[in-house]
mmCIF file of C-alpha atoms in Angstrom:
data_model
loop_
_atom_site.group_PDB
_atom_site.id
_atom_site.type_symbol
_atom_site.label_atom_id
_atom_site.label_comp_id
_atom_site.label_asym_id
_atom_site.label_seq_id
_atom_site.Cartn_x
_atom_site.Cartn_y
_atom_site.Cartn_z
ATOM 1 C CA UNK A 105 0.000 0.000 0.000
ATOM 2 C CA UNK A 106 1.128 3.484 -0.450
ATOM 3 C CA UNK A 107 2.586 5.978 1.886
ATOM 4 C CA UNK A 108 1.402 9.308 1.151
ATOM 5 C CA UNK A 109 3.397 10.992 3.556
ATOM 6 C CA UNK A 110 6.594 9.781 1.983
ATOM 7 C CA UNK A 111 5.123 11.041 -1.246
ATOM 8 C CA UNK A 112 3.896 14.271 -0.135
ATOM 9 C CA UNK A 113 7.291 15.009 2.143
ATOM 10 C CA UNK A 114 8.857 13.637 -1.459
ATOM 11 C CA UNK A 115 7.417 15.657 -3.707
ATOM 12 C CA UNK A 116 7.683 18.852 -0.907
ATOM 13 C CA UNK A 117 11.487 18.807 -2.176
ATOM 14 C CA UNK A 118 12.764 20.101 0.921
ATOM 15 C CA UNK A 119 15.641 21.509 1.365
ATOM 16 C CA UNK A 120 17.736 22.336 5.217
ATOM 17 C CA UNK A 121 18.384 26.548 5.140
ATOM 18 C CA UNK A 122 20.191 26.074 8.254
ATOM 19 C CA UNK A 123 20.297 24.476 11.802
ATOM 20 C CA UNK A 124 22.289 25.986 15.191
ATOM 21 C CA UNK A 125 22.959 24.917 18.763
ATOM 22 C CA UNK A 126 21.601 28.089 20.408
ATOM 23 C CA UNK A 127 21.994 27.742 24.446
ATOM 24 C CA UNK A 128 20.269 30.116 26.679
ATOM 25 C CA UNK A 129 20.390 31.434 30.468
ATOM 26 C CA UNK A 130 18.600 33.690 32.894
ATOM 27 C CA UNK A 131 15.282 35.403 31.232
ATOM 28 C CA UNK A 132 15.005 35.021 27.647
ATOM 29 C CA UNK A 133 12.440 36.121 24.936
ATOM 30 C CA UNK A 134 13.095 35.718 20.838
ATOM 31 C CA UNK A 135 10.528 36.895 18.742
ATOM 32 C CA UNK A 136 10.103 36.212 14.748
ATOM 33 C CA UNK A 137 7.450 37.543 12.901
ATOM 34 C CA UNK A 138 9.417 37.156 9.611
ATOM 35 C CA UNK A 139 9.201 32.938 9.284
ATOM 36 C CA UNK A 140 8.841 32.078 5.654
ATOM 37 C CA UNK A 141 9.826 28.026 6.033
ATOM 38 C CA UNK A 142 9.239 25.339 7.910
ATOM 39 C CA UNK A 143 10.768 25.842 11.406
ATOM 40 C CA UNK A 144 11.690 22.923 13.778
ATOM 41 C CA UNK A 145 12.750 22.852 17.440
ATOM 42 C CA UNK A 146 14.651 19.890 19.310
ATOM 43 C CA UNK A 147 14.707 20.807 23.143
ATOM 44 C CA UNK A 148 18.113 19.053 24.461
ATOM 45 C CA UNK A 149 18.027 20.068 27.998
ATOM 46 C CA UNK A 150 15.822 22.818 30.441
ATOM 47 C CA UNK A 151 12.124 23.920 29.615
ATOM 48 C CA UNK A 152 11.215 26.199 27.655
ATOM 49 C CA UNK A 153 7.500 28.598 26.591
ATOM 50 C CA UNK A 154 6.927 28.371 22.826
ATOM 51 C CA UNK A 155 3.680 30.025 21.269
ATOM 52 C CA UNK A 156 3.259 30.144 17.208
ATOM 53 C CA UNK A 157 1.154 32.842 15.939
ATOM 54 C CA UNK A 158 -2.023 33.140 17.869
ATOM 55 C CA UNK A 159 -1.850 29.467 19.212
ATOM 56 C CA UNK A 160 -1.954 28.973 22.903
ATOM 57 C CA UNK A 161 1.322 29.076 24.466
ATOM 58 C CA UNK A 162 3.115 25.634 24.173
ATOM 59 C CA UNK A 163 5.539 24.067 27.361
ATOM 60 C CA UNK A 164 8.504 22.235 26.028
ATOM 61 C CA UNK A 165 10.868 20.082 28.325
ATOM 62 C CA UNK A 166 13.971 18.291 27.947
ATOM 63 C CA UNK A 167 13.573 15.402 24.784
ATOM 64 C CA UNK A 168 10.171 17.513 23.040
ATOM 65 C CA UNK A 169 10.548 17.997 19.278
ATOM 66 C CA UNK A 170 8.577 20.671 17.606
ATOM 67 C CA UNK A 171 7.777 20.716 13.759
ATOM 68 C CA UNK A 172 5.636 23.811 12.755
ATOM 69 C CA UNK A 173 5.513 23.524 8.442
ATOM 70 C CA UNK A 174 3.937 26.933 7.583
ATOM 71 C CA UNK A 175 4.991 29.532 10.534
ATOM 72 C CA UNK A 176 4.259 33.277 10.081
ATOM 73 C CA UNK A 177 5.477 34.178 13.680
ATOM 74 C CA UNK A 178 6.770 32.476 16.732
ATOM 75 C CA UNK A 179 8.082 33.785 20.239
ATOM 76 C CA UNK A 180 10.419 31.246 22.116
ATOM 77 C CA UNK A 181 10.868 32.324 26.152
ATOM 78 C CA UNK A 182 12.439 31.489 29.705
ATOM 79 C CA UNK A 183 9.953 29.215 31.789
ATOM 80 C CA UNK A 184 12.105 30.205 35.301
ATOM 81 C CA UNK A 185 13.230 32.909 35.473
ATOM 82 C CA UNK A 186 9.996 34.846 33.848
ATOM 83 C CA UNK A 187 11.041 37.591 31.219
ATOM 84 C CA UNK A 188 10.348 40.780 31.317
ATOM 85 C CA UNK A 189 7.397 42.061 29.468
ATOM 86 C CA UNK A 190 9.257 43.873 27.248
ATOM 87 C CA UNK A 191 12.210 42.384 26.685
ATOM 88 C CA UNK A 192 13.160 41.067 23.519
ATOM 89 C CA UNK A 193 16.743 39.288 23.181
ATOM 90 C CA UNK A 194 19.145 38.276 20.309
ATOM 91 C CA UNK A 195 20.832 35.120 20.112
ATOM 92 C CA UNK A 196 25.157 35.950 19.376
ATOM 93 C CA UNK A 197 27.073 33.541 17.907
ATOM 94 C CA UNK A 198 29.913 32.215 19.816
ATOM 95 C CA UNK A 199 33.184 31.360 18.542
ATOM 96 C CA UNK A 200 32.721 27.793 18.595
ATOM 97 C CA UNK A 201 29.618 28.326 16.420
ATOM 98 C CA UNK A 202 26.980 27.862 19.324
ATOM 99 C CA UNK A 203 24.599 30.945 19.340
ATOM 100 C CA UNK A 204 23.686 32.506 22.692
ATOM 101 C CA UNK A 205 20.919 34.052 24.998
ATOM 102 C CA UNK A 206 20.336 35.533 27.614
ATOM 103 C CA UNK A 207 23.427 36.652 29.749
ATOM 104 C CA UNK A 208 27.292 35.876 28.736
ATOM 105 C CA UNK A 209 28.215 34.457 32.045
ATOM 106 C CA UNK A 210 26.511 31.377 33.798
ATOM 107 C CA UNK A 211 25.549 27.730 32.860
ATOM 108 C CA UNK A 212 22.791 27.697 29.994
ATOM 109 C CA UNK A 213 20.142 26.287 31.755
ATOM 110 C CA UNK A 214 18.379 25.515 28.470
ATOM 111 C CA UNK A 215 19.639 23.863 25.213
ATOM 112 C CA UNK A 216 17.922 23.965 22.142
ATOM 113 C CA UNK A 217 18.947 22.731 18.505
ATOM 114 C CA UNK A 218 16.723 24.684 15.632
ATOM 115 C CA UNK A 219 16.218 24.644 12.495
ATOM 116 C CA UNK A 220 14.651 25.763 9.183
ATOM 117 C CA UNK A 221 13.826 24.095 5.978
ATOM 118 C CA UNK A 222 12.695 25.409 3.144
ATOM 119 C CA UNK A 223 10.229 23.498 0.604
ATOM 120 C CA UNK A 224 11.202 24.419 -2.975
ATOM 121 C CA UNK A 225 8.237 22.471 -5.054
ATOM 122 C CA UNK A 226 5.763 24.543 -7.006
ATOM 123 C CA UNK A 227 3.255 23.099 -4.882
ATOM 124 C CA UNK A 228 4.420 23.701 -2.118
ATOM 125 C CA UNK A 229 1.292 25.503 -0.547
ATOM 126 C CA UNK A 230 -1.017 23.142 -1.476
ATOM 127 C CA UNK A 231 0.920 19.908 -0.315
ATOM 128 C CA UNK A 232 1.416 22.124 3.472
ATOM 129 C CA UNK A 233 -2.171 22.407 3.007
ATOM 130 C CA UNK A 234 -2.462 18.987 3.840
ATOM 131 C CA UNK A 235 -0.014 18.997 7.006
ATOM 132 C CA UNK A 236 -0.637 19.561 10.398
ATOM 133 C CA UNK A 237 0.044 23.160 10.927
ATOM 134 C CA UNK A 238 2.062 22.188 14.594
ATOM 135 C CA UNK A 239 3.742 19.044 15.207
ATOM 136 C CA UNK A 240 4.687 17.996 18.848
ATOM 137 C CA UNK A 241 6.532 15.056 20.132
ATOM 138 C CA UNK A 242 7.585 14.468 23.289
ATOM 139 C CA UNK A 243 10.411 12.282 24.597
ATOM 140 C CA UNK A 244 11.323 10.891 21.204
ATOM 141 C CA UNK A 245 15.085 10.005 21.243
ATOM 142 C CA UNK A 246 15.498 9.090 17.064
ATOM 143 C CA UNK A 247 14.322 12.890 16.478
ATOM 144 C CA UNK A 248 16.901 14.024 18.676
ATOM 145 C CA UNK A 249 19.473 11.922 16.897
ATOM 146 C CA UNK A 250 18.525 12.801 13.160
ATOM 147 C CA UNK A 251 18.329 16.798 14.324
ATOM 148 C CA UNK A 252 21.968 16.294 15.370
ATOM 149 C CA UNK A 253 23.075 14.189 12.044
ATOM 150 C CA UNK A 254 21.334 16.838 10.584
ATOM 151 C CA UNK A 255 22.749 19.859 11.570
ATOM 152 C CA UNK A 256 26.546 17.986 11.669
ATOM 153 C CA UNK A 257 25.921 17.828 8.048
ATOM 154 C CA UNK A 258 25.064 20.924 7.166
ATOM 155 C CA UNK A 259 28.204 22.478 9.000
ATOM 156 C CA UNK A 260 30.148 19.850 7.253
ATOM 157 C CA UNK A 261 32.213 20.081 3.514
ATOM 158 C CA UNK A 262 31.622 16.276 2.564
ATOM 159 C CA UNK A 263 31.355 14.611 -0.431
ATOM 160 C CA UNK A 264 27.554 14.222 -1.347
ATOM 161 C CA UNK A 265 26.767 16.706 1.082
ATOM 162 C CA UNK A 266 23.720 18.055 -0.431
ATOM 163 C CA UNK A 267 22.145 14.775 -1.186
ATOM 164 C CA UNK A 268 22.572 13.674 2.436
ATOM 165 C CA UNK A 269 20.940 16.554 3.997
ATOM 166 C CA UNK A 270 18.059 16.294 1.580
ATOM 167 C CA UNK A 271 17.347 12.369 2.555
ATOM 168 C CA UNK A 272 18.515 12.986 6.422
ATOM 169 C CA UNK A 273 15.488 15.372 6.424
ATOM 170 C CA UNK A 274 12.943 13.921 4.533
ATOM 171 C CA UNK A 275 13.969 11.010 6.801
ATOM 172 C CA UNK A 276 12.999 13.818 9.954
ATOM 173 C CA UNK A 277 10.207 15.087 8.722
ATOM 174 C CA UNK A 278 8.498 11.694 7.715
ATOM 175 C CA UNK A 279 9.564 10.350 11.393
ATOM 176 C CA UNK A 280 8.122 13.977 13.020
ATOM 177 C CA UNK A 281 4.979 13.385 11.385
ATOM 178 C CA UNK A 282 4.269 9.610 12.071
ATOM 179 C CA UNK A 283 5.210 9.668 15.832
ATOM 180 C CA UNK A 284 3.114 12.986 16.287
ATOM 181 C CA UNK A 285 -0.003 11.555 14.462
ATOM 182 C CA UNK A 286 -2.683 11.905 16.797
ATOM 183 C CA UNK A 287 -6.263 11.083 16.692
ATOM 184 C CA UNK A 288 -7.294 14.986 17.948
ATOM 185 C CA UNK A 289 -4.766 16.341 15.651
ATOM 186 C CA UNK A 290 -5.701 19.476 13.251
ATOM 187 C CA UNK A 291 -7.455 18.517 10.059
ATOM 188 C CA UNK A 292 -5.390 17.092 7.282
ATOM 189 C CA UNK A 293 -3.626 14.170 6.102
ATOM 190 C CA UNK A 294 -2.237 13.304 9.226
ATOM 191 C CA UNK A 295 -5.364 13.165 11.508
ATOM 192 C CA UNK A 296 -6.753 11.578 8.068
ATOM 193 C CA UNK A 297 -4.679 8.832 8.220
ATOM 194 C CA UNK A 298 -4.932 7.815 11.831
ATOM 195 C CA UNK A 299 -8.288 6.986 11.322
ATOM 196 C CA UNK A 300 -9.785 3.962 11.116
ATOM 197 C CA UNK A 301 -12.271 4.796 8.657
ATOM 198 C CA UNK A 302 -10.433 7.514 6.676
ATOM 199 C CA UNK A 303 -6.996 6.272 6.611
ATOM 200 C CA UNK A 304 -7.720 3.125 4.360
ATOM 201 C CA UNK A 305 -9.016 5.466 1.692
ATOM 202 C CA UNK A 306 -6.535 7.765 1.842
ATOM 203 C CA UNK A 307 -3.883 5.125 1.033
ATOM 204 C CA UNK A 308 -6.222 3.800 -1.683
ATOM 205 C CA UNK A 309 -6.265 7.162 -3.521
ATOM 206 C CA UNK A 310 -2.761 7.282 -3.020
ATOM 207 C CA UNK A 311 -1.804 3.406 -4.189
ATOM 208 C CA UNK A 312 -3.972 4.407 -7.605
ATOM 209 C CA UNK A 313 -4.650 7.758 -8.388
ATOM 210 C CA UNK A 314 -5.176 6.279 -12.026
ATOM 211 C CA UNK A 315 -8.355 4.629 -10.647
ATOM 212 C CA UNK A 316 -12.530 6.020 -11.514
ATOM 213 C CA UNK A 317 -12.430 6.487 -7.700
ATOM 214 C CA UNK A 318 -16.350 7.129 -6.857
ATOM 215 C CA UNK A 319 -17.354 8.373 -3.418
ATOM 216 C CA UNK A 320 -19.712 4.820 -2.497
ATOM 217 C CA UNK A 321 -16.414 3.226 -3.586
ATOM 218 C CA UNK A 322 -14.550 5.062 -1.511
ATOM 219 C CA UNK A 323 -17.458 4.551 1.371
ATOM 220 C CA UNK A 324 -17.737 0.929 0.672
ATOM 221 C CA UNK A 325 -14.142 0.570 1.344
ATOM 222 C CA UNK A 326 -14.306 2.445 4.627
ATOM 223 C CA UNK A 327 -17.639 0.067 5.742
ATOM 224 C CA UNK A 328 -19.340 3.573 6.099
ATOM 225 C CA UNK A 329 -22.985 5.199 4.217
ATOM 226 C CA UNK A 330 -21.766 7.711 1.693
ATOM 227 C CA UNK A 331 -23.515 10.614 3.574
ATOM 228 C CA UNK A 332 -21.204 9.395 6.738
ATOM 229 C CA UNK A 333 -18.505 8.917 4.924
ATOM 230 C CA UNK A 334 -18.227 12.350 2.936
ATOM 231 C CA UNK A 335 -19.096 13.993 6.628
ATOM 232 C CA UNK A 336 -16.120 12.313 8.259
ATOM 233 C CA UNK A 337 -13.904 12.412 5.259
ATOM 234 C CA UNK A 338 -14.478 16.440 4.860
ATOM 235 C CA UNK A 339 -14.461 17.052 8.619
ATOM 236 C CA UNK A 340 -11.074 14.825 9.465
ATOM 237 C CA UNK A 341 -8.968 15.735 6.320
ATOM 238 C CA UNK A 342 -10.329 19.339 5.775
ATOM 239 C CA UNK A 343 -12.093 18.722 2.231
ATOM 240 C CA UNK A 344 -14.104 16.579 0.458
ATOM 241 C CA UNK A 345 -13.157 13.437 -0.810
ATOM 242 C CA UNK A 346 -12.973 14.431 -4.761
ATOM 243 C CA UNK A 347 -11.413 17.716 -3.939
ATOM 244 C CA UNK A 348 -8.605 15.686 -2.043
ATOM 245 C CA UNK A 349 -8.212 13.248 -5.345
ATOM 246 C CA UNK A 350 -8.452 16.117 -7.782
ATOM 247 C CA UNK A 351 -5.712 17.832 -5.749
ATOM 248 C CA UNK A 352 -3.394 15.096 -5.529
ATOM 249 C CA UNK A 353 -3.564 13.987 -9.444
ATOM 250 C CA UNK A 354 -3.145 17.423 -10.350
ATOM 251 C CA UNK A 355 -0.183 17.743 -8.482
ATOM 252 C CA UNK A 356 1.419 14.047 -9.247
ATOM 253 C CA UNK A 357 0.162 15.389 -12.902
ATOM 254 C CA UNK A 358 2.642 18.602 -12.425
ATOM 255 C CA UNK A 359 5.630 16.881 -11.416
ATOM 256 C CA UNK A 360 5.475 14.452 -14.207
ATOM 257 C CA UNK A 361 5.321 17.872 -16.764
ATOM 258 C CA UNK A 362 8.013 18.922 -14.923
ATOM 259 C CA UNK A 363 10.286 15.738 -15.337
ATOM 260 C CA UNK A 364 9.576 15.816 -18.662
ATOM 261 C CA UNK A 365 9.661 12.327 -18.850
ATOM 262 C CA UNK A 366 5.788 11.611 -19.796
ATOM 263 C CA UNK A 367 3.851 12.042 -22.715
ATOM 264 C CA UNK A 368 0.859 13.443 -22.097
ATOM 265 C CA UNK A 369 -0.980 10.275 -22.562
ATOM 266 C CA UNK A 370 1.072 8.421 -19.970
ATOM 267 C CA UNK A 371 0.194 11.229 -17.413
ATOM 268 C CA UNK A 372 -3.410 11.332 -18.352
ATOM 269 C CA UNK A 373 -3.077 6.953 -17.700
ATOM 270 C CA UNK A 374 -1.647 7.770 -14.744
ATOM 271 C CA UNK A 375 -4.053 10.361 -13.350
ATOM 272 C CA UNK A 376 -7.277 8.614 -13.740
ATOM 273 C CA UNK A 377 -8.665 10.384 -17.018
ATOM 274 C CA UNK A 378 -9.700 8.099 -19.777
ATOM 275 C CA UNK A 379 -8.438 9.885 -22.778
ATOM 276 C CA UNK A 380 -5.601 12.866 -22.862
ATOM 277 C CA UNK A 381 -8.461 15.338 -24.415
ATOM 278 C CA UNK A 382 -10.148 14.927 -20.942
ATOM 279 C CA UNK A 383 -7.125 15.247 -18.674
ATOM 280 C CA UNK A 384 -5.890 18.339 -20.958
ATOM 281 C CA UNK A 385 -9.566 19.632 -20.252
ATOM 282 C CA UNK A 386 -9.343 19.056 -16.540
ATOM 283 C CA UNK A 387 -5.614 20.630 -16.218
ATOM 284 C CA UNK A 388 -6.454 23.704 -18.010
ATOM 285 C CA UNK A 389 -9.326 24.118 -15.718
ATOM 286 C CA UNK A 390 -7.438 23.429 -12.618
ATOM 287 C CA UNK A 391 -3.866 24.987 -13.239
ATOM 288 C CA UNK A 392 -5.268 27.892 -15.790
ATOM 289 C CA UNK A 393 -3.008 26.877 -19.001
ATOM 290 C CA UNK A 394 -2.949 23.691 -21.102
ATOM 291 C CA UNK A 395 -0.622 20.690 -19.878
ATOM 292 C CA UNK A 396 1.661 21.064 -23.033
ATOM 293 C CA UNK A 397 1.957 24.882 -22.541
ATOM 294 C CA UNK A 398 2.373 24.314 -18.988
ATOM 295 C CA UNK A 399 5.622 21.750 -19.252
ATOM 296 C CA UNK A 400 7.099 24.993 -22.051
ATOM 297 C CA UNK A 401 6.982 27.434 -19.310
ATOM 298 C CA UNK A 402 8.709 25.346 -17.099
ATOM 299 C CA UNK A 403 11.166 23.790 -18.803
ATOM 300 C CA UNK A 404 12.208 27.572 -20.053
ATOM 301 C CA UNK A 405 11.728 29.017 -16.323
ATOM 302 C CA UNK A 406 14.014 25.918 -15.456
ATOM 303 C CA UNK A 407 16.600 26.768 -18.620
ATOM 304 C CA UNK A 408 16.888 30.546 -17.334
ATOM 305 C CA UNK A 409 17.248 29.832 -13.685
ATOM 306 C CA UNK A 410 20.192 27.267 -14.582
ATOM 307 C CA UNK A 411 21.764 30.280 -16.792
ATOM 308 C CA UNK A 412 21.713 32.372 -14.103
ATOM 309 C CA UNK A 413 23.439 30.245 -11.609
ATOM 310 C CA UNK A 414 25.911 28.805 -13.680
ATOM 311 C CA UNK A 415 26.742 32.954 -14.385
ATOM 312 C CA UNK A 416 26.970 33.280 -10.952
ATOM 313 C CA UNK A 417 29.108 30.342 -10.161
ATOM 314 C CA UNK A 418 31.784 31.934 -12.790
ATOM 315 C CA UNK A 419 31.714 34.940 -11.255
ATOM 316 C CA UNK A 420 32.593 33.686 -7.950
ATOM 317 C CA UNK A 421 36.133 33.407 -6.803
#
């Protein structure tokens, strides 16, 4: 059976921005309000107050993890002692490359390892759509250990470097996700596929997105009445059934054109439509331009963008 969190963390293309050892002592506040990527926390030691945009404020001890795919702002703060109301402190970099807060002098009382990743796919929004906007897991030790392989190998110069660091965090991200899934989790394919009745579907429409999936098919297979089954299905993943499948074929549909490795009568097999007239019908009314116009664009955004950075590469020393 299909994993679709493997495919959707796949097909995500993430890539690590950066990670850093920040250790902190005495009161402490950071505040970001300028988060564009994925943002991930690994508490190694103390307790700490976390509290993502508007959410409730979150306590973290020693061993938590914290994945939060789509931030826009975050505030990280001292548990004991309480800051100040006003006080807003910036972490300095230490000459052995471990960022600090709070005062210079004394034992950091909390130890934190963070990071940020950045999701380079096209469809990128929509596939976060279907994550869990915050991720907690507490007392998780293999999280703690692939954060720290993880940020060893971005300070590294290795050989394969890059590729490493893109499997070490799919390889993070897939783990973050399965050990946090949690029946009262936000809506979306996590809480989806922790249920009982959902979950079989889900990897159904994922297995074969090239089959005429029909909403009693889908209900059969989850032992539910349609009317019950749409219900749950809408409620638990955040949209309906045929708006999830639609979604997901259009975007397996856009990283075939972007391979370029498909005809588009192979994609149009692929994705479920019974002729490539119909899935070039469907695609222009879902993306806005035809599938073979569509793959043009890209391959010539793709051409340009390759230009450009071999330019730059010659012009560096």
């Amino acid at each position: 059976m299909s994993d679709p969190y493997s495919e959707v963390i796949s097909l995500l293309e993430p890539q690590a921005r950066f990670s850093k050892l920040v250790h902190a002592a005495g009161a402490f506040r950071v505040h970001r309000d300028d988060v564009e990527d994925a943002f991930y926390c690994s508490l190694l030691s103390g307790q700490a107050c976390l509290q993502v945009d508007r959410k409730q404020p979150l306590m973290l001890t020693s061993g938590d993890f914290v994945l939060i795919p789509a931030a826009r702002s975050f505030t990280f703060s001292s548990v004991d002692p309480k800051p100040p109301v006003n006080l807003i402190s910036q972490p300095i970099e230490g000459e052995d490359g471990v960022f600090r807060l709070g005062p210079s002098e004394g034992e950091a009382g909390v130890q934190q390892l963070i990071g940020y990743c950045t999701f380079t796919s096209p469809d990128a929004e929509l596939l976060v759509s279907l994550l869990p906007d915050l991720v907690v897991v507490r007392g998780e030790g293999r999280l703690s250990a692939l954060t720290g392989l993880l940020r060893e190998e971005v300070r590294s110069d290795r050989p394969a470097r890059n590729v490493v660091v893109e499997h070490l965090l799919q390889v993070l991200l897939i783990e973050a996700f399965r050990s946090g899934a949690e029946p009262n989790a936000t809506a979306g394919l996590l809480r989806g596929l922790a249920d009982l009745r959902v979950g079989p579907t889900l990897r159904a429409m994922h297995a074969a997105p090239e089959r005429s999936w029909t909403v009693p098919e889908l209900a059969r297979e989850a032992g539910q009445s349609r009317s019950a089954y749409f219900t749950r299905f809408s409620q638990i993943v955040g949209t309906p059934p045929m708006t999830y499948l639609l979604n997901w074929r259009m975007t397996l549909a856009k990283h075939m054109l972007r391979s370029g490795h498909m005809s588009i009568a192979e994609i149009s097999d692929k994705t479920g439509y019974g002729s490539p007239s119909a899935f070039s019908t469907a695609f222009a009314r879902y993306v806005g331009s035809p599938p073979a116009r569509y793959a043009r664009v890209v391959r010539s955004d793709r051409s340009v963008e390759q230009a450009a950075s071999g330019k730059h590469e010659q012009m560096l020393p």
